[in-house]
Tab-separated table of N, CA, C and O in Angstrom:
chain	number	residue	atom	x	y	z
A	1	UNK	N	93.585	115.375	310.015
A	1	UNK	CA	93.325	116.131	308.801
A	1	UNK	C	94.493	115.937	307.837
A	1	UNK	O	95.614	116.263	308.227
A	2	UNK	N	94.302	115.351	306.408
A	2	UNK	CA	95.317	115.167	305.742
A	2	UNK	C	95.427	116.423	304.891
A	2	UNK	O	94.397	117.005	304.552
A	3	UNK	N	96.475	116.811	304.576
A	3	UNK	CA	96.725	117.776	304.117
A	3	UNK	C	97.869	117.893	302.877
A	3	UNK	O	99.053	117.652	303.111
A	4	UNK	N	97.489	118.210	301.796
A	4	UNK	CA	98.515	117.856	300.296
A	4	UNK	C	99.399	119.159	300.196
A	4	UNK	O	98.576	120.061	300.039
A	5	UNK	N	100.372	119.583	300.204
A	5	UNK	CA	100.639	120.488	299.575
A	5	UNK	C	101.869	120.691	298.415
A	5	UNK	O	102.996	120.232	298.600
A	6	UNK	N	101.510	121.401	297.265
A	6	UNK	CA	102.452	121.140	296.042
A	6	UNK	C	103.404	122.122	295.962
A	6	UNK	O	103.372	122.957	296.867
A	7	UNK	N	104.380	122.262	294.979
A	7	UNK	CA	105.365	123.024	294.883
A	7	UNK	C	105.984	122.607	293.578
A	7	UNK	O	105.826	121.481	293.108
A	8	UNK	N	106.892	123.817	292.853
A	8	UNK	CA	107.504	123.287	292.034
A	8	UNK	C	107.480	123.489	290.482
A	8	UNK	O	108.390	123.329	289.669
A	9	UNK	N	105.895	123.974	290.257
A	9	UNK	CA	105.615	124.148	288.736
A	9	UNK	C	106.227	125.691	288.631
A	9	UNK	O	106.639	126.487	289.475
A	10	UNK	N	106.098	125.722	287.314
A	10	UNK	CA	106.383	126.842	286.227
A	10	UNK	C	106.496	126.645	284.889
A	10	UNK	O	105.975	125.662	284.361
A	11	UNK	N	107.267	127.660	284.114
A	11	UNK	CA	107.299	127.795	282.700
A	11	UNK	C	108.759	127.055	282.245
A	11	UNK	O	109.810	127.013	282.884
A	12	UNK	N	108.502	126.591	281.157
A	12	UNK	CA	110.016	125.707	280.611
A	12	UNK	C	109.606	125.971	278.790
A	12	UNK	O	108.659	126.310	278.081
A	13	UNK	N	111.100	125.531	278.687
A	13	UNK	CA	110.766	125.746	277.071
A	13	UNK	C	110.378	124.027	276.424
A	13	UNK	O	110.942	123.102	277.010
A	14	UNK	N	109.764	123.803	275.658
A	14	UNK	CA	109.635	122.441	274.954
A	14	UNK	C	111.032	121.497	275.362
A	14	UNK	O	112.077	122.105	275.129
A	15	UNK	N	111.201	120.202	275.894
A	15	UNK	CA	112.183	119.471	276.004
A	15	UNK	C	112.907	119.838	277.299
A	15	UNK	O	113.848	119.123	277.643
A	16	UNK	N	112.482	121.105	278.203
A	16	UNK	CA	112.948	120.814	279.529
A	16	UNK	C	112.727	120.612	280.669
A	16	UNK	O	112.408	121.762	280.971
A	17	UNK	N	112.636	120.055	281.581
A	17	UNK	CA	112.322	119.713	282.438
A	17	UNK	C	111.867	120.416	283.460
A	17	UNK	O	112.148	121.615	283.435
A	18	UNK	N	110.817	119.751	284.966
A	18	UNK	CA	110.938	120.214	285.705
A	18	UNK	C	110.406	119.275	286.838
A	18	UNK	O	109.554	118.434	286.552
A	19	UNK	N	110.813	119.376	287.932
A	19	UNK	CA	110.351	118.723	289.359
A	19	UNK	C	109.529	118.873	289.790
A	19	UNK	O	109.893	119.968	290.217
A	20	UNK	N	108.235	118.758	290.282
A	20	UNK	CA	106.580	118.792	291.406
A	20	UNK	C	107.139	118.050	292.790
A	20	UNK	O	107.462	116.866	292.690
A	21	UNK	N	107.255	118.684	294.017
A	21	UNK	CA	106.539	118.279	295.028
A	21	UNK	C	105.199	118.427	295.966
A	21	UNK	O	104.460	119.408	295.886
A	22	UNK	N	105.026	117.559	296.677
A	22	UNK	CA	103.862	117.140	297.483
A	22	UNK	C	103.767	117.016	298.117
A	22	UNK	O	103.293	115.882	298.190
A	23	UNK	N	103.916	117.593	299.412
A	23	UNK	CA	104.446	117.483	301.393
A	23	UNK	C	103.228	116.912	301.804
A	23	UNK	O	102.260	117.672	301.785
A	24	UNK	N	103.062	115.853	302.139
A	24	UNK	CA	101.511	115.159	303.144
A	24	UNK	C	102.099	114.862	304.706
A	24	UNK	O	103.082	114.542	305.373
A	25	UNK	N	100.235	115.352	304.728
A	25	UNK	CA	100.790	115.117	306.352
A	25	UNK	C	99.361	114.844	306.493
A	25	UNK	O	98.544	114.958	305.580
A	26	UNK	N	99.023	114.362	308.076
A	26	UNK	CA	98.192	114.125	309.099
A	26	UNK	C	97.571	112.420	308.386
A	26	UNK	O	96.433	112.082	308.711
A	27	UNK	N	98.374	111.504	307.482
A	27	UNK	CA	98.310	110.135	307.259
A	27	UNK	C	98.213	109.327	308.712
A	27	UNK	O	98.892	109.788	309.629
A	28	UNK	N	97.457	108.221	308.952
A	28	UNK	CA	97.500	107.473	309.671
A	28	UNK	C	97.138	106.376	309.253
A	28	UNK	O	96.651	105.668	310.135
A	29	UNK	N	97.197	105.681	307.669
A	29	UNK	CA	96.997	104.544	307.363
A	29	UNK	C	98.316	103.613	306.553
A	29	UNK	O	99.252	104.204	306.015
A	30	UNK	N	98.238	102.517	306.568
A	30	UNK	CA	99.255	102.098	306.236
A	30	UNK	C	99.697	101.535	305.058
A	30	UNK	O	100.815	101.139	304.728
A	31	UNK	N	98.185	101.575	304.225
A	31	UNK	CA	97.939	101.116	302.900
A	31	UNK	C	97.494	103.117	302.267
A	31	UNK	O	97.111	104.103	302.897
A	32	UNK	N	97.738	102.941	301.148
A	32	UNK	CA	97.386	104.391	300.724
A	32	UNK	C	98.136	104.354	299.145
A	32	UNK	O	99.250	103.882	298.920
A	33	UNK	N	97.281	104.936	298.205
A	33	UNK	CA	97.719	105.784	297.046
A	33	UNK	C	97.854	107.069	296.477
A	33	UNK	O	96.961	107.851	296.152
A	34	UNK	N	99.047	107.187	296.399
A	34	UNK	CA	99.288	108.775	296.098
A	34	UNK	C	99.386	109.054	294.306
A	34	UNK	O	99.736	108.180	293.513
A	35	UNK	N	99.051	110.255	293.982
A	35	UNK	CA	99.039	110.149	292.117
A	35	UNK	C	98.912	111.447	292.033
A	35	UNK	O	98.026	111.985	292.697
A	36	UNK	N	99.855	112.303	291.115
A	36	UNK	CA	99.539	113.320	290.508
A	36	UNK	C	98.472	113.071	289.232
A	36	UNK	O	98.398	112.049	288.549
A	37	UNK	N	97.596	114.400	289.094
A	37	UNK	CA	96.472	114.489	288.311
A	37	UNK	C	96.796	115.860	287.576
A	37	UNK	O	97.312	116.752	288.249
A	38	UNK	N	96.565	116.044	286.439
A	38	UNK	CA	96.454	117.189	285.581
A	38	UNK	C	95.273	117.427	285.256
A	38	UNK	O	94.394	116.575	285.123
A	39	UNK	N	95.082	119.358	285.005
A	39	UNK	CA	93.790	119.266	284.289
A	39	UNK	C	93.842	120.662	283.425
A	39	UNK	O	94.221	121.617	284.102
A	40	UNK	N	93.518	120.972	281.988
A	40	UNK	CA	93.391	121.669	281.131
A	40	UNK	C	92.031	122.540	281.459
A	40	UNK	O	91.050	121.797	281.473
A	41	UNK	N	91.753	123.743	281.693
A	41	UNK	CA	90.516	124.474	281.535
A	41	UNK	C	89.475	123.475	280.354
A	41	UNK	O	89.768	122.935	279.287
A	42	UNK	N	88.597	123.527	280.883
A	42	UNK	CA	87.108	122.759	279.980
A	42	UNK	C	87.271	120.744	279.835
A	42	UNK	O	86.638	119.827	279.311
A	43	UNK	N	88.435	120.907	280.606
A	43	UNK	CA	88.430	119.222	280.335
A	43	UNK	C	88.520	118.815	281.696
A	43	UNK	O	88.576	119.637	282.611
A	44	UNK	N	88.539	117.322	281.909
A	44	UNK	CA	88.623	116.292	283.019
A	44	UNK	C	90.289	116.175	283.652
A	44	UNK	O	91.424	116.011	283.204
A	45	UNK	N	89.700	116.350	284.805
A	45	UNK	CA	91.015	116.196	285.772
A	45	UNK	C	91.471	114.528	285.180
A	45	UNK	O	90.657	113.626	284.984
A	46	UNK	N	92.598	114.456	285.024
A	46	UNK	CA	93.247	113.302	284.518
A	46	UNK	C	94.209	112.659	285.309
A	46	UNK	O	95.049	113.536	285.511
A	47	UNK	N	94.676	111.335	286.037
A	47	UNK	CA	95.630	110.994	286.383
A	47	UNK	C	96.808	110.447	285.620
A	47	UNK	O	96.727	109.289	285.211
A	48	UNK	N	97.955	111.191	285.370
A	48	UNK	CA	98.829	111.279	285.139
A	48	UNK	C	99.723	109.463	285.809
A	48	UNK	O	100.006	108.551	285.033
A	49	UNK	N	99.941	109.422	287.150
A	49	UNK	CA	100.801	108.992	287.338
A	49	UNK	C	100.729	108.300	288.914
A	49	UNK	O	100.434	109.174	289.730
A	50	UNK	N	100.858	107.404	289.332
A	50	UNK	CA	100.402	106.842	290.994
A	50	UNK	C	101.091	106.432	291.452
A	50	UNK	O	101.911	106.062	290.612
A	51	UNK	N	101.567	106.049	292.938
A	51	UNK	CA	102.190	104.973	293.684
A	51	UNK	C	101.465	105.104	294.834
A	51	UNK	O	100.994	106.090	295.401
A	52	UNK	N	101.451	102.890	295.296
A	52	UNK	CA	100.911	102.897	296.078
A	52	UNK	C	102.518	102.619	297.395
A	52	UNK	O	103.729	102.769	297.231
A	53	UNK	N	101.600	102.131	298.725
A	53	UNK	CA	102.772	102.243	299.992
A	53	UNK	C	103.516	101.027	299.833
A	53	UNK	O	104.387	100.696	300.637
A	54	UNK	N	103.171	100.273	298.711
A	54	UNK	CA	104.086	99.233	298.350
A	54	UNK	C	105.241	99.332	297.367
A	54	UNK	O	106.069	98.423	297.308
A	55	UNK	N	105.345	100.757	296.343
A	55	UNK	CA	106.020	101.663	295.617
A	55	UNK	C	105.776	101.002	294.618
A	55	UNK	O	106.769	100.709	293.952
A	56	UNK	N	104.335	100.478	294.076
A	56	UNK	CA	103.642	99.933	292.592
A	56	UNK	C	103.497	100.823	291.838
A	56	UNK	O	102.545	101.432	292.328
A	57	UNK	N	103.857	101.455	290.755
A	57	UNK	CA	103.663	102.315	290.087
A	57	UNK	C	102.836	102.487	288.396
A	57	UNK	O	102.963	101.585	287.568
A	58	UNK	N	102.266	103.373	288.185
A	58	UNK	CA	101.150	103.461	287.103
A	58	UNK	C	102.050	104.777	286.364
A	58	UNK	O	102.629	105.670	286.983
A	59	UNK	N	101.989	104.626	285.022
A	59	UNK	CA	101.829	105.707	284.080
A	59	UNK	C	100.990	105.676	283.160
A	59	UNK	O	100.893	104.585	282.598
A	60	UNK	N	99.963	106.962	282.590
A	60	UNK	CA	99.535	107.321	281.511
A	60	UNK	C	100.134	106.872	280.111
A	60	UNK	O	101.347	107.033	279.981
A	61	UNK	N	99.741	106.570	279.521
A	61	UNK	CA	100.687	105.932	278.228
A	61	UNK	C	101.387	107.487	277.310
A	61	UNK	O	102.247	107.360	276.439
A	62	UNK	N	100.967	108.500	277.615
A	62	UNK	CA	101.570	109.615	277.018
A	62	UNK	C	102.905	110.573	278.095
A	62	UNK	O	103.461	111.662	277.955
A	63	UNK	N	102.955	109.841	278.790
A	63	UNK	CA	103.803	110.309	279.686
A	63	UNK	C	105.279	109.172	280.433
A	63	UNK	O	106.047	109.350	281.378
A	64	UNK	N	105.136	108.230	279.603
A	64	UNK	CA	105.566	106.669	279.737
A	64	UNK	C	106.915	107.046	279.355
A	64	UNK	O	107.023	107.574	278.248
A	65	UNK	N	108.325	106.827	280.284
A	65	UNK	CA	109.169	107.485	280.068
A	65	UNK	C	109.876	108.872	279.792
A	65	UNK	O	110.879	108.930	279.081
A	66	UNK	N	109.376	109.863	280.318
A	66	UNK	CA	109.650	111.004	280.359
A	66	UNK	C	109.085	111.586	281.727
A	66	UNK	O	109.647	112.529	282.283
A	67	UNK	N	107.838	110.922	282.293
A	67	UNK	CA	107.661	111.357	283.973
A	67	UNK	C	107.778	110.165	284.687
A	67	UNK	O	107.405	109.049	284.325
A	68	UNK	N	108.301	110.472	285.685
A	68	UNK	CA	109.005	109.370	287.228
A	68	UNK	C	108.133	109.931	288.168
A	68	UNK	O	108.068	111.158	288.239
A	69	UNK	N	107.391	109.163	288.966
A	69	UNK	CA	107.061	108.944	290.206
A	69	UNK	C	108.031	108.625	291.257
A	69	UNK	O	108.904	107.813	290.949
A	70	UNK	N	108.041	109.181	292.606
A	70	UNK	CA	108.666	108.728	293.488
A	70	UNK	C	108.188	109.662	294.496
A	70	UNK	O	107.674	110.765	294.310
A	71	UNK	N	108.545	108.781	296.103
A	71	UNK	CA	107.982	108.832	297.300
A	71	UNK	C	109.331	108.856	298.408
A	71	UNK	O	110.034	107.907	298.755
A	72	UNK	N	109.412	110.368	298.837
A	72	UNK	CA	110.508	109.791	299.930
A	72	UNK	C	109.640	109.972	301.297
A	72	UNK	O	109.140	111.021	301.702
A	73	UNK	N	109.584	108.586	301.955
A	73	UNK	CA	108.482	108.056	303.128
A	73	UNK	C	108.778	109.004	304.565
A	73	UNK	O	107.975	109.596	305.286
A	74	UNK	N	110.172	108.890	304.646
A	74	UNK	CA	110.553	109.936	305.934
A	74	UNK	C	110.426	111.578	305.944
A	74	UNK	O	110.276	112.199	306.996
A	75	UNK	N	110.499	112.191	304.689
A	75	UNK	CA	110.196	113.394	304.383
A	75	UNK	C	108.625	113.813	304.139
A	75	UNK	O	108.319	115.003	304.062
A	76	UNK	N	107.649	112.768	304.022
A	76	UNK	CA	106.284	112.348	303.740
A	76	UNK	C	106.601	113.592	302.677
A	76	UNK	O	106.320	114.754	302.971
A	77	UNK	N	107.318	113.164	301.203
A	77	UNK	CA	106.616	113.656	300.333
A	77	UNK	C	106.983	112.937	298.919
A	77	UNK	O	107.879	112.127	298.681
A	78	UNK	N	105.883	113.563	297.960
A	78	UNK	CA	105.584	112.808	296.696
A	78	UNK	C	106.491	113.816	295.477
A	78	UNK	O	106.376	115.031	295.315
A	79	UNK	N	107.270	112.990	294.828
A	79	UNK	CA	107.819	113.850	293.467
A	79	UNK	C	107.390	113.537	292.411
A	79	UNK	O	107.088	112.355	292.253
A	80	UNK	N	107.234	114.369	291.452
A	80	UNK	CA	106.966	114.372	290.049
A	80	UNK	C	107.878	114.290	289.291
A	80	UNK	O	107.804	115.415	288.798
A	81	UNK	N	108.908	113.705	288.679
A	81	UNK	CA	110.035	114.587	287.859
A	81	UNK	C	110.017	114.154	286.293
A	81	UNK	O	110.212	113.062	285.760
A	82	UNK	N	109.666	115.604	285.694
A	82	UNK	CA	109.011	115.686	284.176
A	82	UNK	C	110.060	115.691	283.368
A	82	UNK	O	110.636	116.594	283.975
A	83	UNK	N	110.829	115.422	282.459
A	83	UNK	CA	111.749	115.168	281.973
A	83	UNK	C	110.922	115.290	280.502
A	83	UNK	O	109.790	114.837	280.331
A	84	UNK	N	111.914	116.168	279.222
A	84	UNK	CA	111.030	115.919	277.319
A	84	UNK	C	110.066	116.303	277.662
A	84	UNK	O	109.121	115.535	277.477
A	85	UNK	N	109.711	117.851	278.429
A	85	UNK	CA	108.322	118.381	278.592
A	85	UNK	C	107.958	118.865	276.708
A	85	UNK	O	108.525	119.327	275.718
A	86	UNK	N	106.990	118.496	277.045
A	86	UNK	CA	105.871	118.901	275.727
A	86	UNK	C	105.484	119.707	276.032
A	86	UNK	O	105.661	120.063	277.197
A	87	UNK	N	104.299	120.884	274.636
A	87	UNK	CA	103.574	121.651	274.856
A	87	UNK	C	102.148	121.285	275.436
A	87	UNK	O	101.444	121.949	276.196
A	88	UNK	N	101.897	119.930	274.817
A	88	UNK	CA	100.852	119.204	275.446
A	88	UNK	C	100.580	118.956	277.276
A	88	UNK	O	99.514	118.850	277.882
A	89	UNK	N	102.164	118.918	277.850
A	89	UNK	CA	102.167	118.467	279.215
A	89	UNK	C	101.555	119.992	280.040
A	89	UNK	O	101.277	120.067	281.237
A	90	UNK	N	101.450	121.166	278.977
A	90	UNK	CA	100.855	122.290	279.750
A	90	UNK	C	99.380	121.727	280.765
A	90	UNK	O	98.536	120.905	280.406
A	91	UNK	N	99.439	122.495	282.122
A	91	UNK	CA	98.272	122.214	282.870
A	91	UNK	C	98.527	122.660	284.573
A	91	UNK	O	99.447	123.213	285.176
A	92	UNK	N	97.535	122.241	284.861
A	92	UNK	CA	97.367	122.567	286.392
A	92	UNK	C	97.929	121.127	286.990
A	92	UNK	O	97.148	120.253	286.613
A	93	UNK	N	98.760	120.688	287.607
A	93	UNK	CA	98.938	119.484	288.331
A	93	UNK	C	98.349	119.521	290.098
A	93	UNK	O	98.399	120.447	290.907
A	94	UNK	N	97.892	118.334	290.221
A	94	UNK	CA	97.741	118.351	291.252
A	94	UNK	C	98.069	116.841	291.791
A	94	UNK	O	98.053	115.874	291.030
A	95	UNK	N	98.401	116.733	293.335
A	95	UNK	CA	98.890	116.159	293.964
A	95	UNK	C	96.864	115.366	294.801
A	95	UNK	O	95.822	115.929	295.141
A	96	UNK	N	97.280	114.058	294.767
A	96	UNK	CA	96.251	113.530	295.365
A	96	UNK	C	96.193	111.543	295.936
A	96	UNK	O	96.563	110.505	295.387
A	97	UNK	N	95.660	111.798	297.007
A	97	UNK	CA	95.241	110.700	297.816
A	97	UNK	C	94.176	109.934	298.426
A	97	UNK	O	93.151	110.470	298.847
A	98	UNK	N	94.395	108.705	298.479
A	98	UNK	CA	93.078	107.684	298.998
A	98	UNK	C	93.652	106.870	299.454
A	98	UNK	O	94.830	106.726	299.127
A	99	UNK	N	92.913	105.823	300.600
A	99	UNK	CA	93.371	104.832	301.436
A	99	UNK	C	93.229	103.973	300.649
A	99	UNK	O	92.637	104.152	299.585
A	100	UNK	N	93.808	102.720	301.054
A	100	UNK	CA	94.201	101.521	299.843
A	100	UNK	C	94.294	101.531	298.925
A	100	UNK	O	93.854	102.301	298.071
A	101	UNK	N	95.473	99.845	298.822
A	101	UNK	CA	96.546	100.347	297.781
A	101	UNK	C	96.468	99.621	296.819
A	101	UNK	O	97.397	98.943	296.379
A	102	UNK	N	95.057	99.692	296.261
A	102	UNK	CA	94.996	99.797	294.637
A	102	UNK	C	94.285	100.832	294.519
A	102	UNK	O	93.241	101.160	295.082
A	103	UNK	N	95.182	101.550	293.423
A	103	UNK	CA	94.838	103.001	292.934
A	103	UNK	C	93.734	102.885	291.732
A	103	UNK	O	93.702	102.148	290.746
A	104	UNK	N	92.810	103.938	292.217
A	104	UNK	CA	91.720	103.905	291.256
A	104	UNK	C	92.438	105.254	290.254
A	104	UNK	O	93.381	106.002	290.511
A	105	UNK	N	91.572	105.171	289.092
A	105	UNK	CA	91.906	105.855	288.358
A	105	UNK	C	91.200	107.169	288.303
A	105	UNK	O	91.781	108.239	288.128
A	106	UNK	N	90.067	107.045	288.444
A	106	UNK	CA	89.025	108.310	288.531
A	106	UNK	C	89.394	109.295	289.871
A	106	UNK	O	89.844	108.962	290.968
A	107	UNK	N	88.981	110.801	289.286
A	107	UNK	CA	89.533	111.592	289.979
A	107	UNK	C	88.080	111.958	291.348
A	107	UNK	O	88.254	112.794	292.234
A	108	UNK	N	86.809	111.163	291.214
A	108	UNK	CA	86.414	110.931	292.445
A	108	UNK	C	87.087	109.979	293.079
A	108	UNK	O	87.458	110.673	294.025
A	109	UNK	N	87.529	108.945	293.292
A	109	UNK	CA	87.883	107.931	294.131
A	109	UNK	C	88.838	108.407	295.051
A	109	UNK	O	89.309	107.633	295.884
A	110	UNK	N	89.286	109.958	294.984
A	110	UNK	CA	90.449	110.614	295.481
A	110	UNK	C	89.860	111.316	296.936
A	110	UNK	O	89.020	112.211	296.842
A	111	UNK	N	90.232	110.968	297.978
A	111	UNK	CA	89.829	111.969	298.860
A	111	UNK	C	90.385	113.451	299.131
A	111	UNK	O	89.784	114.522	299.217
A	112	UNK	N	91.248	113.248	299.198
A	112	UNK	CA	92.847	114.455	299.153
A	112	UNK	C	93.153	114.782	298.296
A	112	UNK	O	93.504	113.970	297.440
A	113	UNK	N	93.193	116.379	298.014
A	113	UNK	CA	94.073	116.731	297.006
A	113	UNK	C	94.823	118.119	297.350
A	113	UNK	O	94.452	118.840	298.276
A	114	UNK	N	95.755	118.376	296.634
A	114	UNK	CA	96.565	119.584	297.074
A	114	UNK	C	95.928	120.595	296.195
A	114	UNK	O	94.980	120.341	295.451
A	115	UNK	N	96.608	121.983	296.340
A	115	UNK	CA	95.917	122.986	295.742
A	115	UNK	C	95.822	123.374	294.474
A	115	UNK	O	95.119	124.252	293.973
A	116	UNK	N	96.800	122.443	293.872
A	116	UNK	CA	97.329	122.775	292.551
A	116	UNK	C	98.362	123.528	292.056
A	116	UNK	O	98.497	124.646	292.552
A	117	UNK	N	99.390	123.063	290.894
A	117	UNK	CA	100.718	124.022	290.475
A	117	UNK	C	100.658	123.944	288.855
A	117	UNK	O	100.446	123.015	288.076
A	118	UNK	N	100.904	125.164	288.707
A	118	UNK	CA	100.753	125.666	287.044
A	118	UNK	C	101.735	125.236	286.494
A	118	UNK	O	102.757	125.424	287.154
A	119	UNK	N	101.893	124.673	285.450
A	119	UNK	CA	103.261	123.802	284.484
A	119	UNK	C	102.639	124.511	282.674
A	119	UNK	O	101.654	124.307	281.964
A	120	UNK	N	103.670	125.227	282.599
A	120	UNK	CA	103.670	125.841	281.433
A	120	UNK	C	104.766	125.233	280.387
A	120	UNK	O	105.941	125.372	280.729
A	121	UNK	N	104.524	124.619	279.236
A	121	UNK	CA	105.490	124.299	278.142
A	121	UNK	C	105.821	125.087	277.147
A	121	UNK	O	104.686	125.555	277.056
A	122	UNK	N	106.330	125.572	276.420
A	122	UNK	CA	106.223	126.453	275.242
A	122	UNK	C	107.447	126.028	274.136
A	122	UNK	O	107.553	126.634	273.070
């Protein structure tokens, strides 16, 4: 049973930062993509940001230098680190996974996802 779990969100003022983690567990494959996803009430869960187990990485073009992806493999967990938060970056983030490692973009192609963490900008 794979299991996502997040940590980390809250409230910041415009331009400051903040960290998301993602503790996974019960993995047994060796190819896999991990990607935080955001989503605004009335709109589409969006992927933000991916890496696969080869540490290939994807950004959103509105988030292109100001959020970092990264994976520490022995701790099995996934970071977010948001850096020049906007009011726009407000949302629900969530943490999510699928076997092989080319990452789709759509938020069906995801089997796993964590529960979600609130990220407030103001």
């Amino acid at each position: 049973q794979v299991q996502l779990v997040e940590s980390g969100g809250g409230s910041v003022e415009a331009g400051g930062s903040l960290r998301l983690s993602c503790v996974y567990s019960g993995y047994s494959y060796n190819t896999y993509c991990l990607a935080w996803f955001r989503q605004v009430p009335g709109k589409e869960r969006d992927r933000v940001t991916s890496i696969n187990n080869r540490g290939e990485q994807t950004y959103t073009e509105s988030v292109k230098g100001r959020f970092t992806i990264s994976e520490d493999k022995p701790k099995k967990t996934l970071y977010l680190q948001m850096d020049s938060l906007k009011p726009e970056d407000t949302a629900t983030y969530y943490c999510a996974a699928h076997w092989g490692a080319y990452c789709h973009t759509d938020h069906a192609s995801f089997q796993f996802w964590g529960q979600g963490t609130q990220v407030t900008v103001s």
